[in-house]
Short mmCIF file of C-alpha atoms and ligand atoms in Angstrom, two decimals:
data_model
loop_
_atom_site.label_atom_id
_atom_site.label_comp_id
_atom_site.label_asym_id
_atom_site.label_seq_id
_atom_site.Cartn_x
_atom_site.Cartn_y
_atom_site.Cartn_z
CA MET Y 1 -39.42 -7.97 -29.36
CA PHE Y 2 -37.93 -4.96 -27.66
CA ASN Y 3 -39.14 -1.54 -27.80
CA LEU Y 4 -36.10 0.39 -26.40
CA ASP Y 5 -34.41 3.57 -26.46
CA MET Y 6 -30.62 3.58 -26.80
CA ALA Y 7 -29.15 3.18 -23.19
CA PRO Y 8 -26.94 6.43 -22.32
CA ALA Y 9 -23.53 6.24 -23.50
CA ASP Y 10 -21.16 5.92 -20.47
CA PRO Y 11 -19.89 9.50 -20.15
CA ILE Y 12 -16.10 8.11 -19.77
CA LEU Y 13 -15.79 5.49 -22.33
CA GLY Y 14 -17.68 7.93 -24.62
CA LEU Y 15 -14.65 10.69 -23.77
CA ASN Y 16 -12.44 7.88 -24.72
CA ASP Y 17 -14.31 7.51 -28.11
CA ALA Y 18 -13.93 11.12 -28.97
CA PHE Y 19 -10.40 11.00 -28.01
CA ARG Y 20 -9.61 8.19 -30.35
CA ASN Y 21 -11.14 9.93 -33.21
CA ASP Y 22 -9.22 13.25 -32.48
CA PRO Y 23 -6.65 13.38 -35.68
CA ALA Y 24 -4.36 16.07 -33.67
CA ALA Y 25 -0.83 14.57 -32.91
CA ASP Y 26 -0.68 16.20 -29.75
CA LYS Y 27 -3.95 15.29 -28.06
CA ILE Y 28 -3.76 14.26 -24.28
CA ASN Y 29 -6.52 12.20 -22.43
CA LEU Y 30 -6.78 12.93 -18.72
CA GLY Y 31 -10.53 11.70 -18.83
CA VAL Y 32 -9.24 7.82 -18.72
CA GLY Y 33 -9.07 6.21 -15.19
CA VAL Y 34 -5.76 4.20 -15.50
CA TYR Y 35 -2.44 4.95 -14.34
CA MET Y 36 0.23 6.10 -17.01
CA ASP Y 37 4.13 6.12 -16.79
CA ASP Y 38 6.41 8.87 -17.57
CA ASP Y 39 6.02 7.94 -21.33
CA GLY Y 40 2.43 7.62 -21.36
CA VAL Y 41 2.04 4.04 -20.84
CA THR Y 42 -0.11 1.78 -18.37
CA PRO Y 43 2.72 -0.51 -17.69
CA ILE Y 44 2.63 -4.15 -16.76
CA MET Y 45 4.37 -4.35 -13.54
CA ARG Y 46 7.74 -6.06 -13.05
CA ALA Y 47 6.60 -8.67 -10.55
CA VAL Y 48 3.43 -9.30 -12.59
CA LYS Y 49 5.46 -10.21 -15.55
CA LYS Y 50 7.69 -12.55 -13.34
CA ALA Y 51 4.62 -14.17 -11.75
CA GLU Y 52 3.24 -14.65 -15.09
CA LYS Y 53 5.97 -16.44 -16.53
CA MET Y 54 6.29 -18.69 -13.13
CA LEU Y 55 2.83 -19.59 -13.90
CA LEU Y 56 3.32 -20.71 -17.27
CA ASP Y 57 5.42 -23.04 -16.25
CA SER Y 58 3.75 -24.17 -13.15
CA GLU Y 59 0.16 -24.04 -13.83
CA SER Y 60 -1.27 -27.67 -14.74
CA THR Y 61 -5.21 -27.20 -14.96
CA LYS Y 62 -7.71 -24.79 -15.95
CA SER Y 63 -10.34 -26.45 -13.80
CA TYR Y 64 -12.64 -24.20 -11.86
CA LEU Y 65 -11.99 -22.53 -8.63
CA ALA Y 66 -13.97 -22.67 -5.67
CA ILE Y 67 -16.94 -20.30 -5.54
CA SER Y 68 -14.92 -18.10 -3.01
CA GLY Y 69 -11.77 -18.32 -5.46
CA LEU Y 70 -8.29 -19.54 -4.98
CA PRO Y 71 -7.59 -20.79 -1.51
CA SER Y 72 -4.70 -18.57 -0.61
CA LEU Y 73 -6.21 -15.39 -1.36
CA PRO Y 74 -8.13 -14.71 1.67
CA SER Y 75 -4.80 -15.13 3.75
CA LEU Y 76 -2.90 -12.78 1.46
CA THR Y 77 -5.48 -10.14 1.35
CA GLN Y 78 -6.94 -9.69 5.06
CA PRO Y 79 -3.38 -8.53 6.27
CA LEU Y 80 -2.83 -6.16 3.26
CA ILE Y 81 -6.34 -4.44 3.95
CA LEU Y 82 -6.47 -5.14 7.53
CA GLY Y 83 -3.01 -4.45 8.94
CA GLU Y 84 -0.07 -6.92 9.26
CA ALA Y 85 -0.33 -7.09 12.91
CA SER Y 86 -4.24 -7.03 12.89
CA ASP Y 87 -5.56 -9.90 15.07
CA LEU Y 88 -8.56 -9.82 12.97
CA PRO Y 89 -7.83 -12.25 10.33
CA GLY Y 90 -7.20 -14.81 13.36
CA SER Y 91 -10.26 -14.32 15.12
CA GLY Y 92 -12.68 -15.86 12.50
CA ARG Y 93 -14.64 -12.40 12.22
CA VAL Y 94 -13.02 -11.99 8.93
CA VAL Y 95 -14.30 -13.85 5.48
CA THR Y 96 -12.89 -13.25 2.26
CA ALA Y 97 -13.84 -14.28 -1.32
CA GLN Y 98 -11.99 -13.70 -4.45
CA ALA Y 99 -14.15 -11.48 -6.74
CA PRO Y 100 -13.86 -10.01 -10.49
CA GLY Y 101 -12.48 -6.73 -9.70
CA GLY Y 102 -13.45 -4.01 -7.25
CA THR Y 103 -16.71 -3.88 -9.18
CA GLY Y 104 -17.48 -7.43 -8.69
CA ALA Y 105 -16.69 -7.16 -5.16
CA LEU Y 106 -19.11 -4.14 -4.90
CA ARG Y 107 -21.89 -6.30 -6.64
CA VAL Y 108 -21.49 -9.14 -4.50
CA ALA Y 109 -21.90 -7.28 -1.32
CA ALA Y 110 -24.86 -5.38 -2.91
CA ASP Y 111 -26.38 -8.83 -3.97
CA PHE Y 112 -25.75 -10.35 -0.35
CA LEU Y 113 -27.39 -7.15 1.24
CA ARG Y 114 -30.30 -7.54 -0.95
CA LYS Y 115 -31.02 -10.80 0.46
CA ALA Y 116 -29.69 -9.83 4.14
CA ALA Y 117 -31.15 -6.43 4.58
CA PRO Y 118 -33.44 -5.76 1.40
CA ASN Y 119 -35.06 -2.68 3.15
CA ALA Y 120 -31.91 -0.81 3.71
CA THR Y 121 -30.86 2.29 1.86
CA VAL Y 122 -27.44 2.48 0.45
CA TRP Y 123 -25.86 5.97 1.01
CA ILE Y 124 -23.17 7.54 -1.21
CA SER Y 125 -21.11 10.55 -1.39
CA THR Y 126 -21.69 13.65 -3.81
CA PRO Y 127 -19.93 13.38 -5.76
CA THR Y 128 -18.83 9.94 -6.31
CA TRP Y 129 -17.33 7.05 -8.65
CA ALA Y 130 -20.10 6.87 -11.45
CA ASN Y 131 -20.89 3.24 -11.22
CA HIS Y 132 -21.83 3.23 -7.43
CA ALA Y 133 -25.53 4.08 -7.60
CA GLY Y 134 -25.78 1.80 -10.52
CA ILE Y 135 -24.05 -1.21 -9.05
CA PHE Y 136 -26.55 -1.03 -6.25
CA GLN Y 137 -29.55 -0.23 -7.93
CA ALA Y 138 -29.08 -3.18 -10.30
CA ALA Y 139 -29.00 -5.59 -7.26
CA GLY Y 140 -32.61 -4.07 -6.26
CA LEU Y 141 -31.30 -1.68 -3.52
CA SER Y 142 -32.52 1.89 -3.04
CA THR Y 143 -29.85 4.58 -2.85
CA ASP Y 144 -29.44 8.12 -1.29
CA THR Y 145 -26.71 10.52 -1.21
CA TYR Y 146 -24.78 12.30 1.66
CA PRO Y 147 -22.69 15.55 1.21
CA TYR Y 148 -18.79 15.11 0.86
CA TYR Y 149 -16.93 17.54 -1.28
CA ASP Y 150 -16.90 21.36 -0.89
CA ALA Y 151 -16.19 22.74 -4.34
CA ALA Y 152 -15.99 26.06 -3.09
CA ARG Y 153 -12.76 25.02 -0.58
CA GLN Y 154 -11.86 22.22 -2.79
CA ASP Y 155 -11.79 20.11 0.47
CA LEU Y 156 -13.83 18.04 2.30
CA ASP Y 157 -17.51 19.25 3.66
CA ARG Y 158 -16.68 17.81 7.10
CA ASP Y 159 -19.39 19.13 9.08
CA ALA Y 160 -22.15 18.32 6.31
CA PHE Y 161 -20.55 14.88 6.09
CA LEU Y 162 -20.63 13.85 9.81
CA THR Y 163 -24.08 15.65 10.17
CA ALA Y 164 -25.32 13.51 7.38
CA LEU Y 165 -23.83 10.28 8.64
CA ASP Y 166 -25.24 10.89 12.29
CA LYS Y 167 -28.71 10.91 10.57
CA VAL Y 168 -28.31 7.71 8.78
CA PRO Y 169 -30.82 5.18 10.03
CA ALA Y 170 -29.65 2.24 11.73
CA GLY Y 171 -29.42 -0.88 9.41
CA ASN Y 172 -28.66 1.41 6.63
CA VAL Y 173 -25.37 1.15 4.51
CA VAL Y 174 -22.96 3.81 3.91
CA VAL Y 175 -20.51 3.37 1.11
CA LEU Y 176 -16.97 5.24 2.00
CA HIS Y 177 -14.29 5.42 -0.32
CA ALA Y 178 -10.99 4.28 2.03
CA CYS Y 179 -8.84 6.26 0.32
CA CYS Y 180 -8.18 8.31 -2.86
CA HIS Y 181 -11.56 9.51 -3.28
CA ASN Y 182 -12.79 9.33 -6.99
CA PRO Y 183 -13.50 11.92 -8.02
CA SER Y 184 -12.33 14.33 -5.86
CA GLY Y 185 -9.02 13.02 -4.45
CA VAL Y 186 -10.17 14.54 -0.92
CA ASP Y 187 -9.91 12.01 2.08
CA PRO Y 188 -10.64 12.29 5.81
CA ASP Y 189 -8.34 13.04 8.04
CA THR Y 190 -7.46 10.89 11.38
CA SER Y 191 -10.03 12.66 13.68
CA THR Y 192 -12.67 12.60 11.13
CA TRP Y 193 -12.16 8.94 10.62
CA GLU Y 194 -12.49 8.69 14.54
CA GLU Y 195 -15.63 10.56 14.27
CA VAL Y 196 -16.79 8.12 11.40
CA ALA Y 197 -16.27 5.15 13.47
CA ARG Y 198 -18.01 6.72 16.32
CA ILE Y 199 -21.09 7.32 14.28
CA ALA Y 200 -21.22 4.28 12.76
CA GLY Y 201 -21.09 2.41 16.14
CA ALA Y 202 -23.36 4.84 17.63
CA ARG Y 203 -26.08 4.82 14.76
CA GLY Y 204 -25.67 1.09 14.03
CA TRP Y 205 -25.66 1.82 10.17
CA LEU Y 206 -22.92 -0.50 7.81
CA PRO Y 207 -20.09 0.98 6.42
CA ILE Y 208 -18.65 -0.75 3.10
CA PHE Y 209 -15.20 0.27 2.17
CA ASP Y 210 -14.52 1.03 -1.37
CA PHE Y 211 -10.78 0.25 -1.48
CA ALA Y 212 -9.77 0.30 -4.97
CA TYR Y 213 -6.38 2.47 -4.52
CA GLN Y 214 -4.40 1.14 -1.72
CA GLY Y 215 -0.93 2.35 -2.11
CA PHE Y 216 -1.70 5.16 -4.74
CA GLY Y 217 -2.26 7.64 -1.74
CA ASP Y 218 0.27 7.62 1.03
CA GLY Y 219 1.42 4.08 1.39
CA LEU Y 220 -0.25 0.62 1.77
CA ALA Y 221 -0.30 0.88 5.66
CA GLU Y 222 -1.43 4.78 5.61
CA ASP Y 223 -3.97 4.15 2.90
CA ARG Y 224 -5.82 1.31 5.01
CA ALA Y 225 -5.76 3.71 8.45
CA GLY Y 226 -9.55 4.60 7.86
CA ILE Y 227 -10.64 1.16 7.82
CA VAL Y 228 -8.40 0.28 10.49
CA THR Y 229 -9.96 3.16 12.75
CA VAL Y 230 -13.26 1.92 12.06
CA LEU Y 231 -13.00 -1.70 12.61
CA ASP Y 232 -10.73 -1.14 15.89
CA SER Y 233 -14.09 0.29 17.13
CA GLY Y 234 -15.50 -2.96 16.87
CA VAL Y 235 -17.81 -2.12 14.09
CA PRO Y 236 -18.83 -4.64 11.59
CA ALA Y 237 -18.00 -3.55 7.85
CA PHE Y 238 -17.52 -4.59 4.07
CA ILE Y 239 -14.08 -3.99 2.44
CA CYS Y 240 -14.43 -4.29 -1.45
CA SER Y 241 -10.75 -4.17 -2.57
CA SER Y 242 -9.46 -4.37 -6.16
CA TYR Y 243 -6.05 -5.28 -7.11
CA SER Y 244 -6.78 -3.21 -10.51
CA LYS Y 245 -4.84 -0.37 -10.02
CA ASN Y 246 -2.21 -1.46 -7.49
CA PHE Y 247 -1.25 -4.40 -9.52
CA GLY Y 248 -2.03 -2.84 -12.55
CA LEU Y 249 -4.09 -5.69 -13.43
CA TYR Y 250 -7.20 -3.98 -14.68
CA ASN Y 251 -8.41 -6.46 -17.82
CA GLU Y 252 -7.73 -9.35 -15.35
CA ARG Y 253 -10.53 -8.61 -13.19
CA ILE Y 254 -9.30 -9.16 -9.67
CA GLY Y 255 -10.37 -7.86 -6.49
CA ALA Y 256 -11.72 -9.55 -3.16
CA VAL Y 257 -15.06 -9.09 -1.07
CA THR Y 258 -14.25 -9.16 2.47
CA PHE Y 259 -17.00 -8.97 5.39
CA VAL Y 260 -15.80 -8.29 9.16
CA GLY Y 261 -18.65 -9.60 11.35
CA GLU Y 262 -19.58 -8.50 14.69
CA THR Y 263 -18.61 -12.39 15.98
CA ALA Y 264 -17.05 -15.20 14.01
CA ASP Y 265 -20.48 -16.71 14.28
CA GLU Y 266 -22.17 -13.89 12.16
CA ALA Y 267 -19.25 -13.88 9.80
CA GLU Y 268 -19.58 -17.56 9.10
CA ARG Y 269 -23.25 -17.44 8.51
CA ALA Y 270 -22.84 -14.43 6.09
CA PHE Y 271 -19.86 -16.14 4.17
CA SER Y 272 -22.60 -18.91 3.22
CA HIS Y 273 -24.93 -16.03 1.67
CA ILE Y 274 -22.19 -14.75 0.18
CA LYS Y 275 -21.29 -17.45 -1.77
CA VAL Y 276 -24.71 -17.93 -2.63
CA ALA Y 277 -24.62 -14.60 -4.40
CA ILE Y 278 -21.31 -15.24 -6.23
CA ARG Y 279 -22.95 -18.93 -7.34
CA SER Y 280 -26.34 -17.35 -8.94
CA ASN Y 281 -24.08 -14.53 -10.54
CA TYR Y 282 -20.90 -15.59 -12.33
CA SER Y 283 -20.56 -19.12 -10.18
CA ASN Y 284 -16.91 -18.82 -9.47
CA PRO Y 285 -14.15 -15.99 -10.25
CA PRO Y 286 -11.48 -16.20 -13.17
CA SER Y 287 -8.09 -17.80 -11.93
CA HIS Y 288 -5.37 -15.68 -13.77
CA GLY Y 289 -5.17 -12.49 -11.85
CA GLY Y 290 -5.73 -13.75 -8.62
CA SER Y 291 -2.96 -16.41 -9.35
CA ILE Y 292 -0.74 -13.44 -10.17
CA VAL Y 293 -1.62 -11.49 -6.97
CA ALA Y 294 -1.13 -14.59 -4.80
CA ALA Y 295 2.21 -15.62 -6.41
CA ILE Y 296 3.50 -11.87 -5.69
CA LEU Y 297 2.05 -11.67 -2.32
CA SER Y 298 3.56 -14.90 -1.34
CA ASP Y 299 7.01 -14.65 -2.65
CA ALA Y 300 9.33 -12.00 -0.49
CA GLU Y 301 11.41 -11.03 -3.66
CA LEU Y 302 8.32 -10.47 -5.57
CA ARG Y 303 6.69 -8.76 -3.23
CA ALA Y 304 9.52 -6.37 -2.35
CA ASP Y 305 9.80 -5.57 -5.91
CA TRP Y 306 6.10 -5.08 -6.34
CA GLU Y 307 6.12 -2.65 -3.34
CA ASP Y 308 9.38 -0.96 -4.98
CA GLU Y 309 7.21 -0.23 -8.07
CA LEU Y 310 3.98 0.82 -6.58
CA THR Y 311 6.35 3.52 -4.54
CA THR Y 312 7.46 4.63 -7.71
CA MET Y 313 4.16 5.02 -9.39
CA ARG Y 314 2.97 7.14 -6.24
CA ARG Y 315 5.62 9.18 -6.33
CA ARG Y 316 5.16 10.14 -9.93
CA ILE Y 317 1.54 10.92 -9.24
CA PHE Y 318 2.59 13.13 -6.62
CA ALA Y 319 5.50 14.87 -8.66
CA MET Y 320 2.77 15.45 -11.81
CA ARG Y 321 0.47 16.94 -8.77
CA LYS Y 322 3.21 19.40 -7.78
CA GLY Y 323 4.15 20.32 -11.40
CA LEU Y 324 0.85 21.16 -12.12
CA ALA Y 325 0.08 23.25 -9.16
CA ASP Y 326 3.62 25.03 -9.79
CA GLY Y 327 3.03 25.42 -13.53
CA LEU Y 328 -0.29 27.00 -13.16
CA ALA Y 329 1.17 29.22 -10.52
CA ALA Y 330 4.07 30.15 -12.85
CA ARG Y 331 1.58 31.12 -15.47
CA GLY Y 332 -0.16 33.53 -12.98
CA VAL Y 333 -3.45 32.20 -12.91
CA SER Y 334 -5.47 33.90 -10.55
CA ARG Y 335 -7.04 30.84 -8.59
CA ASP Y 336 -4.54 29.25 -5.81
CA PHE Y 337 -4.07 25.52 -7.18
CA SER Y 338 -1.97 24.20 -4.35
CA PHE Y 339 -4.75 22.13 -3.25
CA ILE Y 340 -3.80 19.56 -6.20
CA THR Y 341 -0.70 18.90 -3.93
CA ALA Y 342 -2.92 18.10 -0.83
CA GLN Y 343 -5.46 15.85 -2.87
CA LYS Y 344 -4.51 12.03 -3.12
CA GLY Y 345 -4.65 9.12 -5.80
CA MET Y 346 -4.97 9.58 -9.32
CA PHE Y 347 -8.06 12.33 -9.51
CA SER Y 348 -8.53 15.81 -8.90
CA PHE Y 349 -11.36 18.44 -9.68
CA ALA Y 350 -9.50 21.00 -11.69
CA GLY Y 351 -12.11 23.44 -10.70
CA ILE Y 352 -13.09 24.20 -14.24
CA THR Y 353 -16.56 24.65 -15.82
CA PRO Y 354 -18.14 22.40 -18.34
CA ALA Y 355 -17.70 25.25 -20.82
CA GLN Y 356 -13.87 25.64 -19.88
CA VAL Y 357 -13.55 21.57 -20.23
CA ASP Y 358 -15.47 21.99 -23.74
CA ALA Y 359 -12.84 24.64 -24.24
CA LEU Y 360 -9.68 22.77 -23.47
CA ARG Y 361 -11.04 19.88 -26.05
CA VAL Y 362 -11.66 22.04 -28.97
CA ARG Y 363 -9.09 24.42 -28.77
CA HIS Y 364 -6.27 22.19 -27.01
CA HIS Y 365 -7.37 18.74 -27.67
CA VAL Y 366 -6.62 18.00 -23.83
CA TYR Y 367 -9.76 15.76 -22.65
CA ALA Y 368 -11.06 15.61 -19.39
CA VAL Y 369 -14.50 14.74 -17.89
CA ARG Y 370 -17.22 17.59 -18.04
CA SER Y 371 -17.37 17.54 -14.20
CA GLY Y 372 -13.48 19.01 -14.43
CA ARG Y 373 -12.29 15.79 -13.23
CA ILE Y 374 -8.62 15.25 -14.30
CA ASN Y 375 -6.38 12.28 -13.79
CA VAL Y 376 -3.12 13.65 -12.68
CA ALA Y 377 -1.54 9.89 -13.44
CA GLY Y 378 -2.12 10.61 -16.87
CA ILE Y 379 -0.24 13.63 -17.23
CA THR Y 380 3.50 12.92 -18.57
CA PRO Y 381 6.18 15.18 -17.84
CA ALA Y 382 6.61 15.93 -21.65
CA GLN Y 383 2.90 17.11 -21.51
CA MET Y 384 2.88 19.15 -18.44
CA ASP Y 385 3.66 22.60 -20.09
CA ARG Y 386 0.92 21.85 -22.67
CA VAL Y 387 -1.67 21.33 -19.97
CA CYS Y 388 -0.50 24.09 -17.97
CA ASP Y 389 -0.72 26.27 -20.83
CA ALA Y 390 -3.80 24.67 -21.90
CA LEU Y 391 -5.75 25.17 -18.21
CA ALA Y 392 -4.28 28.68 -17.97
CA ASP Y 393 -5.91 29.88 -21.50
CA VAL Y 394 -9.11 28.42 -20.52
CA LEU Y 395 -9.52 29.88 -16.91
CA ALA Y 396 -8.51 33.15 -18.25
CA ASN Y 397 -10.65 33.10 -21.27
CA ASP Y 398 -13.61 31.14 -21.01
C1 PLP W 1 -13.72 4.47 -6.44
C2 PLP W 1 -13.64 3.04 -7.22
N1 PLP W 1 -14.13 1.82 -6.76
C3 PLP W 1 -14.22 0.81 -7.84
C4 PLP W 1 -13.65 0.79 -8.96
C5 PLP W 1 -13.64 -0.84 -9.56
O1 PLP W 1 -12.20 -0.94 -10.22
P1 PLP W 1 -12.22 -2.30 -10.98
O2 PLP W 1 -11.70 -2.21 -12.25
O3 PLP W 1 -11.57 -2.99 -9.97
O4 PLP W 1 -13.70 -3.08 -10.92
C6 PLP W 1 -13.12 1.74 -9.50
C7 PLP W 1 -12.44 1.50 -10.87
O5 PLP W 1 -11.96 2.83 -11.11
C8 PLP W 1 -13.21 3.06 -8.45
O6 PLP W 1 -12.60 4.13 -8.84
#
């Protein structure tokens, strides 16, 4: 019936297959996008385990959730992503639906936009998370790109970024990484966010914040600062947030899609269409992940324990960033790698060529994405010397 060529393999999942098939005992995977602890394990967080035990006893039905998910999730999610002191949640201008992960949240927003603004172009950063273009295009929207990362300086290309945003036509949509930009680790600073807010308001385009890493940068409050700055300026926005990383709930598929309208009336009307988009996509979300998040966020003790463990995770990532920068400097590599400590979240570009990525894999059994993106949160203290030796070798010889 179908005469199809093979679809291209997902570059990151393909890398995982190659890693799995490598018989070397000391192989290291820096390609995969999950947090690992000092033992190289992606842990179930303590508060999650406790909440799951509670749920096992208290859950009395597996009946469907509402289209928008658990009733308590919006009022728990909004203060987390908008600020505990924000008066937006009480204003009627904010609506939130539970979604199957940050990906599901983005797809719901995309389906909504396809209906509400079918001619809007969706602008994504160069580079960006590999799934952004696919999600919006699958919903039938066209995408374009704006400059973001300056590979020569390993930093934000601020002028090019702001100049491009200033040219986005009214009614278009701009996807912004709220923090911990994937794949570069480079985030806008306060004054740049202020400019983004001013330009969005002046130009009349709609920001969509992809908020997948809250708590992995500088802290729960610090990481939402860009969103707060833009919303404080009165600009409407979507926020597609994920609980995959900060609760370690990757395979439970839990996130949220939030819309902040210009008025309560606009938000209410938009929400009715968001629910239609969900209904015709997956009908209603899975329950388990949302129940875990709600149990933790609504219980002072569990919440404190979660925040505590998240802080430990964030500090561990920073320690690995520092270990990498110091380790490379100690090996006398000619390039300055101190930029690694200024970047946020799990990822950084190591500034290595595809040929050097291949040499890392072939000679050292160290796996990275061909763009040179490495998951710093995937390095363990025991592996640090090997990673630094391997990088120093390919930087000098390939
Ligand atoms: C930038 C970005 N957005 C969204 C997501 C989606 O996360 P989820 O697993 O919650 O769908 C990811 C996951 O890697 C990501 O890196």
